CSV table of C-alpha atoms in Angstrom, one decimal:
chain,number,residue,atom,x,y,z
A,1,MET,CA,0.1,0.1,0.0
A,2,ILE,CA,1.2,3.4,-0.7
A,3,ALA,CA,0.1,6.0,1.8
A,4,LYS,CA,1.0,9.9,2.1
A,5,PRO,CA,3.9,10.9,4.5
A,6,ASN,CA,1.2,12.6,6.9
A,7,GLY,CA,0.8,9.7,9.1
A,8,GLU,CA,-1.7,7.7,7.1
A,9,ASP,CA,0.6,4.8,7.1
A,10,ARG,CA,0.1,4.7,10.9
A,11,LEU,CA,-3.7,4.6,10.3
A,12,LEU,CA,-3.6,1.9,7.8
A,13,ARG,CA,-1.5,-0.4,9.8
A,14,LYS,CA,-3.7,0.2,12.8
A,15,VAL,CA,-7.1,-0.5,10.8
A,16,VAL,CA,-5.5,-3.7,9.3
A,17,LYS,CA,-4.0,-4.9,12.6
A,18,GLY,CA,-7.7,-4.4,14.2
A,19,MET,CA,-9.1,-6.8,11.6
A,20,LEU,CA,-6.4,-9.8,12.1
A,21,PRO,CA,-6.7,-12.3,14.9
A,22,LYS,CA,-5.0,-11.3,18.2
A,23,ASN,CA,-2.5,-13.9,18.4
A,24,ARG,CA,0.7,-14.9,16.9
A,25,LEU,CA,-0.8,-15.6,13.6
A,26,GLY,CA,-1.9,-11.9,13.6
A,27,ALA,CA,1.5,-10.7,14.3
A,28,LYS,CA,3.1,-12.8,11.6
A,29,LEU,CA,0.5,-11.8,9.2
A,30,LEU,CA,0.9,-8.2,10.0
A,31,SER,CA,4.6,-8.4,9.6
A,32,ASN,CA,4.2,-9.3,6.0
A,33,MET,CA,2.4,-6.0,5.2
A,34,TYR,CA,4.4,-3.2,3.7
A,35,VAL,CA,3.1,0.4,3.8
A,36,TYR,CA,5.0,3.0,2.0
A,37,ALA,CA,5.0,6.6,2.9
A,38,GLY,CA,5.0,8.6,-0.6
A,39,SER,CA,5.2,7.2,-4.2
A,40,GLU,CA,9.0,5.7,-4.0
A,41,HIS,CA,9.1,2.0,-3.3
A,42,LYS,CA,11.2,-1.0,-4.3
A,43,HIS,CA,8.2,-2.8,-5.8
A,44,ASP,CA,8.0,-1.2,-9.2
A,45,ALA,CA,7.0,-4.4,-11.0
A,46,GLN,CA,3.8,-5.1,-9.0
A,47,ASN,CA,2.2,-1.8,-10.0
A,48,PRO,CA,0.6,-0.9,-6.6
A,49,LYS,CA,-2.3,1.5,-6.5
A,50,ALA,CA,-2.4,4.8,-4.6
A,51,ILE,CA,-5.4,4.7,-2.3
A,52,ASP,CA,-7.3,7.9,-1.7
A,53,ILE,CA,-8.5,7.8,2.0
A,54,ASN,CA,-11.1,10.5,1.6
A,55,SER,CA,-13.1,8.7,-1.1
A,56,LEU,CA,-13.3,5.6,1.0
A,57,LYS,CA,-15.6,7.8,3.5
């Protein structure tokens, strides 16, 4: 996921963490999630999409 550098990355991580099981499996799954602040990342071949948080309300 790509987030804006103003702290939305923490919001996305917290939201996803709340949806995961509250045990070791949830912690392992959360460690596999990568959230990048800004558009620069090392996964160019995967073509990630920018998410506009305001349009999801």
